[in-house]
Structures are given as structure tokens and as C-alpha cells.
Amino acid sequence: MDHHKLLPVSVETSSTREPRCARIATGLFAISGVVNAPLHAPEILDKCQLLQVPPGPPPDFYTRRLSDRFVGGTKPTLIMNATIWTGGDNGLEVDHGDILLDGGLIKRVGLVTGERVDELEGLSAGSALDRIDAQGKWVSPGIVDLHSHLGVYSVPSVRGTSDGNSRKGPVLPMVSTHDDAFPLSVAGGVTTALVLPGSANAIGGQGAVIKLRHTEERSPTSMLLESPWETNTTVYDPKTSFRFRQMKHACGENPDRVYSNTRMDTTWAFRQGYEKARQIKQAQDDYCAKATRGDWAGLGKYPEDLQWEALVDVLRGRVKVHNHCYETVDLDDMVRITNEFEFSIAAFHHAHETYLVPGTLKSAYGRPPAAAMFATHGRYKRESFRGSEFAARILTDSGIQVVMKSDHPVLDSRFLLWEAQQAYYYGLPHNLALASVTTTPASLLGQDHRIGFVKEGYDADLVLWDSHPLALGSTPQQVWIDGIPQLAAPHTLSKPEAFQHLPAVPNFDDEAKEALAYDGLPPLEPRASRSGTVLFANVSSVFVRDARGGVSQLAPAASTSVDGAHTPLWAVVRHGQLICVDAPSSENACVHAVGDEPEVEYVDLHGGSIAPGLTTFGAPLGLEEIQAEPSTRDGVAPDVLTTAVPGVAGGSGALVRAFDGLQFGTRHALYVPRSSTSFRWPRADDSSFHTLNSTLKGRVPLGGHDCRRRPDERGFLSGLSTAFATGARHKLARGAIVQEAGTVHVAVHLGGSQSVSTQIAALRHLLLNQTDGELGRAFERIRKSESSADWNISSSTVRACGRDLRQGEAPLVVDVESADIIASLLALKVEVEHALSGAAPAKLRFTFAGGREAHLLAREIAQAGAGVLLTQPRPFPKEWEARRILPGPPLTAQSQIVALLAQNVTVGIGTDLSDKARNTRFDAAWAALEAGGAISKEGAIALASTNVEKLLGIAGEGGEDEADLVATSGGELLGYGKVVGVISPRRGVVDIL
């Protein structure tokens, strides 16, 4: 093997250097007096010299006048009148002024507009200056994603784009490719990303730090930031500085599963690999010691091995190790290995249990690894089960650096800032929350000399935000990478002045302490349930369901003072029923309502609100505890197009019910009331949080939510949904079931075992023909109105479990994404309605669930009287059939929600993952914020409550007075308020959380 081919960079041994090296070799020869130096001695000595070069930027880095990534012809830009979060002073430094960009660099920060800008030294000659008035808005460094698979797991996902892992062995390289997600991520402010291999292998290969800017070369190499393989020595001279490389490690479930190993096997593989690297390193050091002494006798070839050279450089401190690692046992193993072989880990990624063992991290070799994590994404497999939303603040309090990352496309990196916002909401200090996606990841990459800060001499990677970066829904107005604006024609929104200020967030000190005290599994049940009288004071607003099936805000006459200023409200609840809302005064009706009652629970909402509980749909909430553990899941409903249903289960006429597979007390379900809008909502009408799962559509108390559930819908016919209260202890508890037998759910998708034509043919047959069993009765209900008795459910069941569907309440829910398939379904609807029309015209109710391409047919959907349930309120084109999304600002003027509402389509929002259900209220708020005033607060709440219930045929038996309400403290339901109580008329109690 040729020695020069094994260098991490190409080093030219030009003729101009040979005489110097030859003189060194000759001198060494003279000292030895016996052994002739080999002809390639100069090259060997150059190679040995390179081993001594430390990693990091060259000493003269900040004297550069142009960025090495500068594109000729790029205009200089002056951003004026900005509020600048520089990243300095541990993230506390905020400047007010201007920023001058030129040559791909930040040239000035401060008050530039008072100078003759066109005469500034070094300004690109002959270039017109672009002036941007920021109007006081925030500018930050570009967002840095420390864990991404952009270009590795490309979207839309097809078989030819999966390059994340190799199954050939545990130590392998990676490949980058095209990816339609690049412009989306840039639109979220992401300017730099570490693209890593997958986690199937213990040592998965090297990563690539890239800028997300499109280049004229269109190659992955042209996107690299400080390529360690650069061959142009005028750009990179490894004799003066050595560029960091990045490497992926993984421990725990993933490599164990892929290679049918145990943790013992994986740990042994790590030790074998590092022992091999240690031996090579030692051999190289010994070899070079002899060579520099001129002791060439028997020296032979330079010891190296291409398979292990990068791991050798880990031991030399030249490679940043990024370790996918969740559990304490794996963290502890990796820390022991770092001390055994003396290398550092830059960060543990995912790191769900790091907050439980910060001392273990501090005992790692060199320096404590950082924790690169999700804000709330967890419990999707066993090793993530003890993750906590308070992990970031706990780690910071313990002196561990924290990074928020996307693991794109696991989470859409366009919304990586949302991870920082959630971490801030749950207690991470604001300066460190912003640092977690800018300065901290830049430092861990070894790139904080050029990215992650707004400083003179740094790369011109900046984001101009429409609001404070930690304000909900903050969106870029422009993004610069290397001084080049990335948004050609950004669609910007005007937001209230309040959004320019750091938002106030609740205090979660007690909850964080509980997370530690209970080893990550704190109790989630309410602290108390009050059946007597509860007085809520300092209430800023009250929203309730109205008789029209919508949401309205109560506005008592006394809530406005003489000068027009808003005054706080009182709200009195007795036996779970809201009986009074008024302003506090001697004439207050609520004062008289309370009277002289001796035991009144007093709850100060500190400017919070009372609002309807929400309803969630789409994820398997209530049907599973841990997604990756089959023993915790309900399982897969049989696909009638490919599998014969056993006769004992009903045969071809069978229709499975999600109700039968419901699981109560799952942690996802119990988190929903606390984190979303209220606590739990065991009611049969609507104000709770429903979870809908196709044969299961159940009601889930998600912070004031019910949960609509359907069975696992991997096939054509999912079954009957159910609606249930997520906070109930079991299905026989009072108010646990909102709707036992709900709607029929089918799915029509590309890429299945049966063609789309076959799936629609099956649906046509079911709609036009009478079939046997419960399946036949269900479709008869869709075709025409029948009473609940036709479902073979006794009247006692109806009274105990809540009302099932009655006349006109039987929509057909079709899980579909593609606009082409939606068009076929609309045509089918017309065909069937025409065939069924008799004396009176037939009208079928269709609800399209998923619907990421529904906006392309908004007018046609409205004309057909169909509705859309969006399970990705902020869409991502992960699948081919959903590639034509409407991303919303700043890329498009309208979001998918606004486009549908503009055509009078009834729209509801749901979720595709169980752990996202807790954020339903934030999704609703986000939809309103990017609607430019087209969606009111009432309309936003309806998106996640009454609209969902209409689209799924959920109806209450007690009217709006029986609906659950959620109380938030310190802010409204649609803001950063904290859910502190659930008001349940059906159960006659107030749950205090």
C-alpha cells in the first residue's frame, strides 16, 4: 500500500521542499554513519512532522480578507437597525446596530450607518451595496444542526436515496447525495449541519460538516466547510494547522439489533477497534521517533492501515466523536472506554438518560461530553423511555453543555429552533437555549472560530427573524450563507410588538426535581381532584364551546374598566361546572355565587386563561406504550386486501374496533393533559382531548384534550375508531370512553402491496354493495342514516360509555396524502352519490386524513363538502406521494391550513407521533401566527377541538355545558401558559395538576 494514499489530507512533497528534507536526511545519515537514508525519507519525515500539528484554525486565520467560500460577484450587504444576538458573553450579549457583510465575511458589527459605507476599507470594489432595514428585529448567527442526515436519508424517501448505513461491517464511511429538504431547512434558518451516518454500526464512519447553500458545482464536496481532504495548499496547509474531522459512534439498541448482538458484543467491538488503532498509533510514534533520529536500520514501511487511520486520529485528538447513546449502562461503558484508550467524546447524541448521571459524563477522559438531544421527543423505544423535557435545564445546572438537534429527517430540521424554544419553555435559560443551536454546536464541531457567532471576521451566516428567536412561531425573513441571501422572494408576516421581546415562561422547578427523584418516571396523575367549589382568580380570558359547534370568547360586561383597559376576571366552578365569569368587585356575580361557602379552593392563574380541552388524532396514542417494543403495542389490524381474516374473528365481514385494544395509563397519554391544554378529559362529548386511531379513534385528555384513536393502519381497512379520555385509569371508569364505536377508517396510498386502483376498487365495492357482518353495517351507516341500535350496542352501553354515531354522523375517514388519489376519491364520491340517489339526493361525508397535498384541490374538496384532517400541521415531504407540500412562510405566502380555509374547507389538525400530541396547542397557535390574521384565537382552538370532532363524527350528549375546560397559568392556552387544571362537568370535578 502506498504510504501517501493513507494521509487524511493530500500533502504535496514538491521539489522546492526536497532539498530541505534531503539535507535533514543527509544529516541523519551522517550521524548514523552506517545506514543510508531511504529515497523517500523526505516524505516520511514530512508525514512524521504532520503528526505533531495540532488541530484548529491557522494562527493567521483572522487576517483573511475573503472567505474561502466566497462567491465572486456577491454584493456586500448592510443590515441596518438590528437587534443582534451575538452569541458572546455566554449568550447574554445583545447589540443594537448594523452588520456589514462583504467577501463572505462579517466585516463590521455595531454602528456602521454613521460612516461613509462606500469608503470603508476593504469593501468589494465596484459592488453595489444592498441595504436591509431590519426595523429593530432580531438577527442571530445561522443555526447549526449537530446531528443531521440531510443528503443521507434524502426526501422524498425512495429506495435509491437510503445511504445512512452499511451492513458490511461495523467501521464504515458515508456518502452524501441530493435532498429536497435543503431549501426547507434553510428556510428555517439552518446554515450549517453535521451530516452523520446512521446508527446501525458501532463505529458508523465519518461525518461531513456542510453549509446548506446551493453551489454552482452542485457537488457534496463544494458544500463542505473546511474540508479535511482539501488538496489545494493555498487554501489549506496541514503543516500549520490541522482541520478537525467528525466521526459517528453508536451504542445500545441499534447496533445490537442490526447485528443480532448484545451490549457486551458492542462494547467488545469498540475495545477491539480502539486497541487496533492504539497499536497502529504506537507503531507510528515509534517509527517516527526512529526516523527523526536517523535510525533507518530495519525501519521498513510507515505503519498505517486505511481502515483504521481515522480511528488513529481520534486517539490523536484530531477527530470529534459523536456518540449515539441513550442509557446509563451504555453511557457508563463508553466513558470507561474513553479512559482506557484516552480519547474524548464531543457529545453524546440523543442522550436521554444523561440528565440522570451528569457525574458519569464528568468522569470521561479529557472533558465532559455535551448532550445533544431532543426537547420532548422520546419514549419511542425502551432506551428513550426515561427521557425528560427537563433534561436540558438539569444538565445545564450540572455544568454539562447542551445542544438541541434534529436527527433530520426524524425531526424536520427546518424547525430545529422549535426544539430550543421548547427547551426554554421547560426551564433552559434563554441564553443557553439560543446557544444550543448556534454557538455550542459550533464549538463542539471545532468550528467556533468562524461560525456560531456574530463577530467581525466570522463567516457571514446570519438569520433575520420576524420576532424574538424564542417566541413561538419565529420565522426567518432572510437567511444569509457566506453573505449570499438564500430566500429569493421571502413571504414575511407582521407580528405584534410583544413578539419582539423574550417571552415569559412558567416555573417548572418542582417538576424537574420530581423527574430526578423518580429516576425519570415521575407520577403524572393529578395532585388533587376537587368536587366542591373552585375559584379561579386573575383570569385573562375565557373561551368556551358555543351552541353553533364552534368556540367563542366570553366577555363579561365588567371585564372592561371605564378607561377601556382590560381587568382580570374571576371564574367560579362548582361540581365541575363553570357557573360564573365576572370581574372582581363588590357587585361581582361570582362573589355572590361563592357566598359564605366555608371550603372554597382558590387558584390564582396569574393572567392565564380557561379554554376548551382539545382533541387529537392520528398517532397510536392509547394503542401502544413504546413504539419499537411489540409487546407494548396493540398490534396490526389485518389487511383485508392481502390477508384472510379468520372466520372466528368474523371473516370477510369483520371490522376491528380500536376500543377493544385501548391501553390506559400510558405515559404518552398522561403527558398530554399536562403539556398540551388541560389534564384529562373523560367525556363523551368533546371538550376533552380525543385521540383518534383508526379502529380506535379514542379520546385523550391531552392538556384538555380527548384522544381519537384508530387501530394500526398499515393496510387498506383500519377498522372502527374510538374516542377516549387520556387521563382515565381504565375503560370502565366514569367518562373514560367518549365514543366506543366511531367512524370507519381506510387508507389509500402509493407503494403498497396492492395498486391504488385496487384499493379504490375495494372502496367502491364497499360503498355500493351490501356486505356481511359489522363491516356491512358500518358502510350502510355511511350510505344512509341509521340509529345506534343497528350497531348491536345496548342502551346501557350507550349510557355508560358515551354516545355512538347517530343519524348523519357517519363520515368515512380516508388516510391519504397524494392529490392525485384525493382527486380519484372525489370522483368516486360523485359516482357513488349518483348511484345511491333515489327520491332524495344522497350525500356522503368524506374526511381526508393526512392530506399533505390536499391544498392542491382545496376548491374541489370544498365543493364536494369534504373535510381535511392534517396530521402534519407543518408538513414535511418525506414520502413521494406527499412531495408537493405547501410549506408556508417564508417560502410561500399561504400555509396549507390557510389555503384550505380560504376555500371554506373544514380543517382540523392532528399529529403523526404520540409524543407530539402534547404540543397540539402550540401547533394550533403556530397555525394562527403564520396566517397573517386569517385565523382568530377562537378559530385556532377550533382547529384542534370542534373541527376535529366534526370531521370524525364525534358528538356530545350534553352540549357545550358538558365540555371539559382547561386552566392555564401565566399565559393563554395558545401561548406559553402552564396547564394547571382541568374542569370536567361530566365527572363533576376539577383536576389540579
PDB file of N, CA, C and O in Angstrom, residues 22-23 54 238 262 388 417 442-443 470 535 681 703 723 798 830-831 857 873 921 985:
ATOM      1  N   ALA A  22      16.028  16.630   2.150  1.00  0.00           N
ATOM      2  CA  ALA A  22      17.201  15.820   1.843  1.00  0.00           C
ATOM      3  C   ALA A  22      18.358  16.167   2.768  1.00  0.00           C
ATOM      4  O   ALA A  22      19.111  15.292   3.199  1.00  0.00           O
ATOM      5  N   ARG A  23      18.452  17.478   3.056  1.00  0.00           N
ATOM      6  CA  ARG A  23      19.535  17.870   3.958  1.00  0.00           C
ATOM      7  C   ARG A  23      19.323  17.266   5.342  1.00  0.00           C
ATOM      8  O   ARG A  23      20.256  16.841   6.012  1.00  0.00           O
ATOM      9  N   PRO A  54      -1.155  20.498  15.664  1.00  0.00           N
ATOM     10  CA  PRO A  54      -2.403  20.462  16.436  1.00  0.00           C
ATOM     11  C   PRO A  54      -3.602  20.803  15.555  1.00  0.00           C
ATOM     12  O   PRO A  54      -3.468  21.525  14.557  1.00  0.00           O
ATOM     13  N   PRO A 238      -1.765  21.695   5.856  1.00  0.00           N
ATOM     14  CA  PRO A 238      -1.806  20.903   7.087  1.00  0.00           C
ATOM     15  C   PRO A 238      -0.508  20.968   7.883  1.00  0.00           C
ATOM     16  O   PRO A 238      -0.462  20.437   8.993  1.00  0.00           O
ATOM     17  N   THR A 262     -25.478  -8.303  21.627  1.00  0.00           N
ATOM     18  CA  THR A 262     -25.870  -7.765  22.923  1.00  0.00           C
ATOM     19  C   THR A 262     -24.967  -6.576  23.218  1.00  0.00           C
ATOM     20  O   THR A 262     -24.007  -6.304  22.479  1.00  0.00           O
ATOM     21  N   SER A 388     -36.696  13.113  29.578  1.00  0.00           N
ATOM     22  CA  SER A 388     -37.483  14.146  30.271  1.00  0.00           C
ATOM     23  C   SER A 388     -37.378  15.473  29.539  1.00  0.00           C
ATOM     24  O   SER A 388     -36.316  15.830  29.019  1.00  0.00           O
ATOM     25  N   LEU A 417     -35.142  25.309  15.545  1.00  0.00           N
ATOM     26  CA  LEU A 417     -35.294  26.375  16.544  1.00  0.00           C
ATOM     27  C   LEU A 417     -36.443  26.061  17.506  1.00  0.00           C
ATOM     28  O   LEU A 417     -36.397  26.457  18.678  1.00  0.00           O
ATOM     29  N   ALA A 442     -21.358  24.841  17.272  1.00  0.00           N
ATOM     30  CA  ALA A 442     -20.195  25.306  16.520  1.00  0.00           C
ATOM     31  C   ALA A 442     -18.913  24.977  17.268  1.00  0.00           C
ATOM     32  O   ALA A 442     -17.919  24.532  16.678  1.00  0.00           O
ATOM     33  N   SER A 443     -18.929  25.173  18.583  1.00  0.00           N
ATOM     34  CA  SER A 443     -17.756  24.866  19.406  1.00  0.00           C
ATOM     35  C   SER A 443     -17.452  23.377  19.397  1.00  0.00           C
ATOM     36  O   SER A 443     -16.297  22.956  19.272  1.00  0.00           O
ATOM     37  N   LEU A 470     -36.891  33.104  20.363  1.00  0.00           N
ATOM     38  CA  LEU A 470     -37.520  32.155  21.275  1.00  0.00           C
ATOM     39  C   LEU A 470     -39.029  32.345  21.374  1.00  0.00           C
ATOM     40  O   LEU A 470     -39.688  31.647  22.141  1.00  0.00           O
ATOM     41  N   LEU A 535     -62.488  28.592  42.886  1.00  0.00           N
ATOM     42  CA  LEU A 535     -62.486  29.947  42.347  1.00  0.00           C
ATOM     43  C   LEU A 535     -61.147  30.197  41.655  1.00  0.00           C
ATOM     44  O   LEU A 535     -60.082  30.122  42.275  1.00  0.00           O
ATOM     45  N   TRP A 681     -59.513  14.199  29.912  1.00  0.00           N
ATOM     46  CA  TRP A 681     -60.874  14.521  29.536  1.00  0.00           C
ATOM     47  C   TRP A 681     -61.694  13.284  29.283  1.00  0.00           C
ATOM     48  O   TRP A 681     -61.901  12.890  28.165  1.00  0.00           O
ATOM     49  N   GLY A 703     -53.914  17.643  27.976  1.00  0.00           N
ATOM     50  CA  GLY A 703     -53.948  19.010  28.401  1.00  0.00           C
ATOM     51  C   GLY A 703     -55.239  19.556  27.939  1.00  0.00           C
ATOM     52  O   GLY A 703     -55.328  20.503  27.208  1.00  0.00           O
ATOM     53  N   ALA A 723     -63.187   7.099  20.692  1.00  0.00           N
ATOM     54  CA  ALA A 723     -62.784   8.345  21.338  1.00  0.00           C
ATOM     55  C   ALA A 723     -62.721   8.105  22.835  1.00  0.00           C
ATOM     56  O   ALA A 723     -63.664   7.566  23.419  1.00  0.00           O
ATOM     57  N   VAL A 798     -74.548   2.530  25.750  1.00  0.00           N
ATOM     58  CA  VAL A 798     -74.557   3.918  25.303  1.00  0.00           C
ATOM     59  C   VAL A 798     -74.514   4.852  26.494  1.00  0.00           C
ATOM     60  O   VAL A 798     -73.770   5.816  26.534  1.00  0.00           O
ATOM     61  N   VAL A 830     -68.623  11.247  -6.078  1.00  0.00           N
ATOM     62  CA  VAL A 830     -69.683  11.669  -7.002  1.00  0.00           C
ATOM     63  C   VAL A 830     -70.359  10.448  -7.624  1.00  0.00           C
ATOM     64  O   VAL A 830     -71.594  10.383  -7.736  1.00  0.00           O
ATOM     65  N   GLU A 831     -69.563   9.475  -8.024  1.00  0.00           N
ATOM     66  CA  GLU A 831     -70.091   8.262  -8.643  1.00  0.00           C
ATOM     67  C   GLU A 831     -71.043   7.525  -7.700  1.00  0.00           C
ATOM     68  O   GLU A 831     -72.149   7.117  -8.097  1.00  0.00           O
ATOM     69  N   LEU A 857     -56.150  20.751  -4.182  1.00  0.00           N
ATOM     70  CA  LEU A 857     -57.549  20.527  -4.571  1.00  0.00           C
ATOM     71  C   LEU A 857     -58.494  21.192  -3.581  1.00  0.00           C
ATOM     72  O   LEU A 857     -59.611  20.707  -3.360  1.00  0.00           O
ATOM     73  N   PRO A 873     -49.411  19.409  10.789  1.00  0.00           N
ATOM     74  CA  PRO A 873     -49.799  20.814  10.621  1.00  0.00           C
ATOM     75  C   PRO A 873     -48.708  21.653   9.959  1.00  0.00           C
ATOM     76  O   PRO A 873     -49.005  22.607   9.253  1.00  0.00           O
ATOM     77  N   ARG A 921     -51.545  22.213  21.190  1.00  0.00           N
ATOM     78  CA  ARG A 921     -51.945  23.614  21.371  1.00  0.00           C
ATOM     79  C   ARG A 921     -50.947  24.556  20.720  1.00  0.00           C
ATOM     80  O   ARG A 921     -51.322  25.597  20.179  1.00  0.00           O
ATOM     81  N   PRO A 985     -67.105  18.934  33.760  1.00  0.00           N
ATOM     82  CA  PRO A 985     -68.520  18.853  34.159  1.00  0.00           C
ATOM     83  C   PRO A 985     -69.031  17.419  34.180  1.00  0.00           C
ATOM     84  O   PRO A 985     -69.836  17.054  35.042  1.00  0.00           O
TER      85      PRO A 985
END
